CSV table of C-alpha atoms in Angstrom, one decimal:
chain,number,residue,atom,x,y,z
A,1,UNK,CA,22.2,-11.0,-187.8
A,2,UNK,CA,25.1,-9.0,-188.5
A,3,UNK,CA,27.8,-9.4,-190.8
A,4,UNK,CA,31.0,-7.8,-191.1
A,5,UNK,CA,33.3,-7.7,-193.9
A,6,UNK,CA,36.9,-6.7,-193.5
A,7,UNK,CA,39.5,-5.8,-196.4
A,8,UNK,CA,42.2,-6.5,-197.2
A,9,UNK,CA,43.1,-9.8,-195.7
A,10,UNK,CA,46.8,-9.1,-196.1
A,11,UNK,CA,48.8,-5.6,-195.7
A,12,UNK,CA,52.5,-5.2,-196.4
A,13,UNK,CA,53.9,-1.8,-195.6
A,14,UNK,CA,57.2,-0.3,-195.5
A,15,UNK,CA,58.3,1.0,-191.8
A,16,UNK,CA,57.1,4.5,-191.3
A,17,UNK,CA,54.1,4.2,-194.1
A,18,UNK,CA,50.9,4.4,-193.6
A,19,UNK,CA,48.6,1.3,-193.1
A,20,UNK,CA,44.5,1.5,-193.7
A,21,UNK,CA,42.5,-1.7,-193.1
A,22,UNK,CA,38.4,-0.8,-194.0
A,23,UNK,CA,35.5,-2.5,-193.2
A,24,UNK,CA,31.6,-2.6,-193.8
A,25,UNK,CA,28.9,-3.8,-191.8
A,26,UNK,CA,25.3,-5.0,-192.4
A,27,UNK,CA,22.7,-4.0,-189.5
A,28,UNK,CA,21.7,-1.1,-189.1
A,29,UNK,CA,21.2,-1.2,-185.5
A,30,UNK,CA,25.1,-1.6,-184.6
A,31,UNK,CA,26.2,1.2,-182.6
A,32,UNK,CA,29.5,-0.1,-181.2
A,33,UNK,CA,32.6,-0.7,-183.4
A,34,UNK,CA,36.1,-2.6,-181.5
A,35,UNK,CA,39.4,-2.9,-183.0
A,36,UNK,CA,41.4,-5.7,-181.9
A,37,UNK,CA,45.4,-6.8,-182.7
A,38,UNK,CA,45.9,-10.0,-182.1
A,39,UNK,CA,50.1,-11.2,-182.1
A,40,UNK,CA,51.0,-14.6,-183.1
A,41,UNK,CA,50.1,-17.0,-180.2
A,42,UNK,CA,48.5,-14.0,-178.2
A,43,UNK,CA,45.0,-12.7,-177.3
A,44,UNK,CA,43.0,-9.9,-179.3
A,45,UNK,CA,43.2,-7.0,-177.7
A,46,UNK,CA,41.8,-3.6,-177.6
A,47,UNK,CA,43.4,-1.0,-180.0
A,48,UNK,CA,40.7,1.2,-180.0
A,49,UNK,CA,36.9,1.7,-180.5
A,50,UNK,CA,34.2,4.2,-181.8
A,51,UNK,CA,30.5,4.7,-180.9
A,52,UNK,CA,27.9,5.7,-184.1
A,53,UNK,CA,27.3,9.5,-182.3
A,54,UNK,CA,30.8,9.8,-183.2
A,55,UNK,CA,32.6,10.4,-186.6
A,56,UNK,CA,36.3,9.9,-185.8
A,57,UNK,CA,38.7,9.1,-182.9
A,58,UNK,CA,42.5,9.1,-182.5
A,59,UNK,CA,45.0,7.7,-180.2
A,60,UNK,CA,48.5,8.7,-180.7
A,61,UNK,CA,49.1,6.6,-184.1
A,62,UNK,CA,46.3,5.3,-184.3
A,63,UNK,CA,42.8,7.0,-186.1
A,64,UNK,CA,39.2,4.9,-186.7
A,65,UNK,CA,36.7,6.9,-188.4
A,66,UNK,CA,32.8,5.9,-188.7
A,67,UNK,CA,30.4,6.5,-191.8
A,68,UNK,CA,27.1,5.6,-190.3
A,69,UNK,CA,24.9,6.0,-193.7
A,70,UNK,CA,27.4,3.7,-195.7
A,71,UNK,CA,27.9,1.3,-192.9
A,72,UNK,CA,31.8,1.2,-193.3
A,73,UNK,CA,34.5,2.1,-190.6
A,74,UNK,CA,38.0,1.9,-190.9
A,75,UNK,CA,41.4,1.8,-189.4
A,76,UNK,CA,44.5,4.2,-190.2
A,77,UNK,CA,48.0,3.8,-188.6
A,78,UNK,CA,50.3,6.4,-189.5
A,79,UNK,CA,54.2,5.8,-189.3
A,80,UNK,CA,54.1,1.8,-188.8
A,81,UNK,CA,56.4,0.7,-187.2
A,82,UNK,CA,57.8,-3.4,-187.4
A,83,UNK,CA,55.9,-4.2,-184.1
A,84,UNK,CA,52.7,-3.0,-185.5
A,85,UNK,CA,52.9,-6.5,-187.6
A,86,UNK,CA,50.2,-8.5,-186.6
A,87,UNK,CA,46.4,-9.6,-187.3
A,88,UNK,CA,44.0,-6.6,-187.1
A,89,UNK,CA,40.2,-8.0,-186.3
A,90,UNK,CA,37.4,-5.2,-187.2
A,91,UNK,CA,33.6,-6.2,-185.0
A,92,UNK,CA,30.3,-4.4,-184.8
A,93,UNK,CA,28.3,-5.1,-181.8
A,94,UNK,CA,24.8,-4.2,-182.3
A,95,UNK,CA,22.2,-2.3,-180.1
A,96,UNK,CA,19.2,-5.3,-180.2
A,97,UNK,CA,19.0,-8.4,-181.3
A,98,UNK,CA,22.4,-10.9,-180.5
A,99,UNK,CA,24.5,-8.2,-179.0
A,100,UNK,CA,27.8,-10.1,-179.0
A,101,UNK,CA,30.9,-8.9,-181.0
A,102,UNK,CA,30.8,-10.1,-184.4
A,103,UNK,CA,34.3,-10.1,-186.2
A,104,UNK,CA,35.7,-9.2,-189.5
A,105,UNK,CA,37.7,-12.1,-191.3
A,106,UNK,CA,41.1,-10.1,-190.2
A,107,UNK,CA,43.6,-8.2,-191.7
A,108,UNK,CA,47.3,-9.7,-191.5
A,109,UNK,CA,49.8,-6.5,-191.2
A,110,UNK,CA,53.5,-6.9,-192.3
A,111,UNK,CA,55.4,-3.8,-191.1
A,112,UNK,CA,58.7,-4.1,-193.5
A,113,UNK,CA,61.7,-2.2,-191.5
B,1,UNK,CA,42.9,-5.7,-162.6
B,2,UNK,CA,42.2,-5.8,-166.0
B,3,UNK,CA,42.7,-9.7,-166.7
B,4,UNK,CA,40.7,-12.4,-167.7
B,5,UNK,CA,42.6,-15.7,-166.4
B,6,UNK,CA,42.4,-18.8,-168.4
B,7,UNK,CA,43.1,-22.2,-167.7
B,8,UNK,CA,44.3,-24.0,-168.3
B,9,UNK,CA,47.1,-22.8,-171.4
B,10,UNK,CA,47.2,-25.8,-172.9
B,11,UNK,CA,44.7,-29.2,-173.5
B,12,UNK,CA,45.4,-32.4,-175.0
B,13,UNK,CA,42.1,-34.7,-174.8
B,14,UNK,CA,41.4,-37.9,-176.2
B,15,UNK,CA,38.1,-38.2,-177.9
B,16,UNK,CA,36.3,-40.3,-174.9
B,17,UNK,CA,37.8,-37.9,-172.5
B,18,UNK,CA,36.2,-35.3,-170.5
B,19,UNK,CA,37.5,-32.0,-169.7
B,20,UNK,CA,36.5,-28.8,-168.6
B,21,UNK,CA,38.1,-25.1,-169.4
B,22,UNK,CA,38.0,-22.5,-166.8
B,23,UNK,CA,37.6,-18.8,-167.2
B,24,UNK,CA,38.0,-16.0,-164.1
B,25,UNK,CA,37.6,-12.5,-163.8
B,26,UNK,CA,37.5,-9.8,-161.2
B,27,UNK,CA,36.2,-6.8,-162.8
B,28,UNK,CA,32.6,-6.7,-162.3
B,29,UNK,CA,31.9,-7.9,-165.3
B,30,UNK,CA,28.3,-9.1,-165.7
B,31,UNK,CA,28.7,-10.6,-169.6
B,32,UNK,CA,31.0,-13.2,-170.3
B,33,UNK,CA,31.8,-14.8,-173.8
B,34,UNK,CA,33.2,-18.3,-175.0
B,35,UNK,CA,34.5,-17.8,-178.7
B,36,UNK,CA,36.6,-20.7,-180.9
B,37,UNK,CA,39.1,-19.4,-183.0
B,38,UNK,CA,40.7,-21.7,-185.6
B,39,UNK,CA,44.1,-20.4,-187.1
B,40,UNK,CA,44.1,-17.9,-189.3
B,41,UNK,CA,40.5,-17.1,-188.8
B,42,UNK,CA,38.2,-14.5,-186.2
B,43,UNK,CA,37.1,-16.2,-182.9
B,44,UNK,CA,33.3,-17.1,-183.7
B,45,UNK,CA,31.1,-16.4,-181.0
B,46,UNK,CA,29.8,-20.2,-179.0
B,47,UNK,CA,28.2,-19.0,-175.8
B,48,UNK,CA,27.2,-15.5,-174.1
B,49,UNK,CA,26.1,-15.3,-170.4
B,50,UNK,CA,24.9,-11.9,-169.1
B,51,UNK,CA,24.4,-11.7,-165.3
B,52,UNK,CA,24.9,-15.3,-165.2
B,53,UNK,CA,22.2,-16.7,-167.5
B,54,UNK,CA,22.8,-18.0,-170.9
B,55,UNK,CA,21.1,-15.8,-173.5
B,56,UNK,CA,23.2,-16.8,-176.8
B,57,UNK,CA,24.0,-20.1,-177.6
B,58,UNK,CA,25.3,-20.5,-180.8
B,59,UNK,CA,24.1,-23.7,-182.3
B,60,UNK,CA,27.0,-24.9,-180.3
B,61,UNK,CA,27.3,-29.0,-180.6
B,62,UNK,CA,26.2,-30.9,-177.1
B,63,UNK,CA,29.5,-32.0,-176.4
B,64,UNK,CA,30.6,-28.5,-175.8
B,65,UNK,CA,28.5,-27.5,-172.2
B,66,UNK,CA,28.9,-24.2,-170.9
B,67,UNK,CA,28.6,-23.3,-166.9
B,68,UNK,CA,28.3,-20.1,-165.2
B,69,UNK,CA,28.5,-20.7,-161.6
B,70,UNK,CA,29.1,-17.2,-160.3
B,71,UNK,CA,29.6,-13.7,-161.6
B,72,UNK,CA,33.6,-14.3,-161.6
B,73,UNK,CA,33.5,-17.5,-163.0
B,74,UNK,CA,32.6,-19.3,-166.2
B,75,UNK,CA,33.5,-22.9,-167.7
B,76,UNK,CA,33.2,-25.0,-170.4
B,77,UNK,CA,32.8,-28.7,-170.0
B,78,UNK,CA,33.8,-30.4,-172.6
B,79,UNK,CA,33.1,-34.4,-173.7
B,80,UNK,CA,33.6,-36.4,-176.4
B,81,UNK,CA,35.3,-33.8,-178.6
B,82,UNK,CA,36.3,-34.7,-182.8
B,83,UNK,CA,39.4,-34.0,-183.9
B,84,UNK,CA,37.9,-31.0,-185.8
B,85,UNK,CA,37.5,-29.3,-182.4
B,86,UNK,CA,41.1,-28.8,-181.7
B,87,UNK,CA,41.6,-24.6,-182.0
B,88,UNK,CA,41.8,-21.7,-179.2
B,89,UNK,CA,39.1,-21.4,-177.2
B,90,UNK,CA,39.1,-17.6,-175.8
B,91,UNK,CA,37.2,-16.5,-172.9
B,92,UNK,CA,36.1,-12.8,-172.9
B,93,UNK,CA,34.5,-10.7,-170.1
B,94,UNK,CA,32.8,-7.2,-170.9
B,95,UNK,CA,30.5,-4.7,-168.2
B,96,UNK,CA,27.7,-6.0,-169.6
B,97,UNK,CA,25.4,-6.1,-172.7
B,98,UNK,CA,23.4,-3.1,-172.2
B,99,UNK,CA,23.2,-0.5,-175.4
B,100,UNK,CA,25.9,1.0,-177.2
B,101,UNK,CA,28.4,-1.5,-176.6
B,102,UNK,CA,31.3,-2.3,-174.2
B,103,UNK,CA,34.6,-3.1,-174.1
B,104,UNK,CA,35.3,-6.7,-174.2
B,105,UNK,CA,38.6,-8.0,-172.7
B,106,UNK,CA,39.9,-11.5,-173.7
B,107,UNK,CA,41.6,-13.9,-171.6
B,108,UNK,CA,44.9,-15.5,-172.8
B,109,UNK,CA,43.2,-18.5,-174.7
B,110,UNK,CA,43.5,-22.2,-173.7
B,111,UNK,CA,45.0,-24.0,-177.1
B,112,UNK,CA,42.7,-27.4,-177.1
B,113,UNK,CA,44.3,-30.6,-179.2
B,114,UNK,CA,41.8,-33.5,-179.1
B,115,UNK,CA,43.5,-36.5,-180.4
């Protein structure tokens, strides 16, 4: 099944820095990569996703780019701001086989203002 | 509407009790996802139904018996929980399972204590 490995499991930043969080992923047949932020006592939500026919996507802050032949992805958030402090989950869902999000271990983010 | 509705927020069970979460949505969704998330750790997939049938279970301990009795609706009965069971249990809906992935939404999570 598929494995994804997230790094690093803790991020302090100083407000207006940059932030990268990278993972790697293990089958081949994953096509379909979430990011979720989940806040203290909250649910993970959506931050933003990429599919494998694509190489990078932005939203405002907010970048994820894809490199399908090493099997990584990561997250960037330029200019952090203090509510951009919580627990970033990478996931991979693949295309056959158990085709349920699989989750990264996490990635706590301190935004330092 | 974009939610997922869990209930309910919060569960405090004896061990000999029986309970059962409920999860609702109104999207359309034809997929929908129990995961268990223990603190500071991902939510770890339990149970997948896709247009009402259980395809994944994952290894999931008997006491923990999931129900899908329409396309809105799913539970989780729960009986005879350990202590070790206590966590948030988070419900998740997505379109459906087909290839290339879709958005899951998660509902609000219903924080289980089993005493």
């Amino acid at each position: 099944g598929e494995n994804v490995e997230q790094h690093p499991s803790t991020l302090s930043v100083q407000e207006g820095d940059s932030a990268v969080i990278k993972c790697t992923y293990s089958d081949s047949a994953s096509n379909y990569f979430p990011w979720y932020k989940q806040e203290l006592g909250k649910r993970p939500q959506l931050i933003i996703d990429i599919r494998s026919n694509v190489g990078e996507k932005k939203d405002q802050r907010i970048a994820v780019t894809l490199n399908k032949t090493a099997k990584h992805f990561s997250l960037h958030i330029t200019e952090t701001q203090p509510e951009d402090s919580a627990v970033y989950f990478c996931a991979a869902i693949p295309d056959t086989g158990r085709r349920a999000l699989t989750f990264g271990s996490g990635t706590r983010l301190q935004v330092q203002p | 509407d974009t939610e997922v509705t869990q209930t309910p927020k919060h569960l405090v069970m004896g061990m000999t009790n029986k309970k059962s979460l409920k999860c609702e949505q109104h999207m359309g969704h034809r997929a929908m996802y129990w995961y268990k998330q223990k603190a500071k750790k991902p939510p770890e997939l339990m149970f997948v139904y896709s247009y009402e049938k259980l395809s994944i279970n994952e290894s999931v301990p008997s006491r923990f018996s999931p129900e899908c009795p329409n396309s809105s609706l799913l539970n989780l009965h729960l009986h005879a929980l350990q202590p070790e069971d206590s966590a948030l249990y988070l419900c998740a809906s997505s379109q459906d399972r087909g290839p290339g992935g879709t958005e899951a939404f998660f509902g609000q999570g219903t924080r289980l204590t089993v005493v």
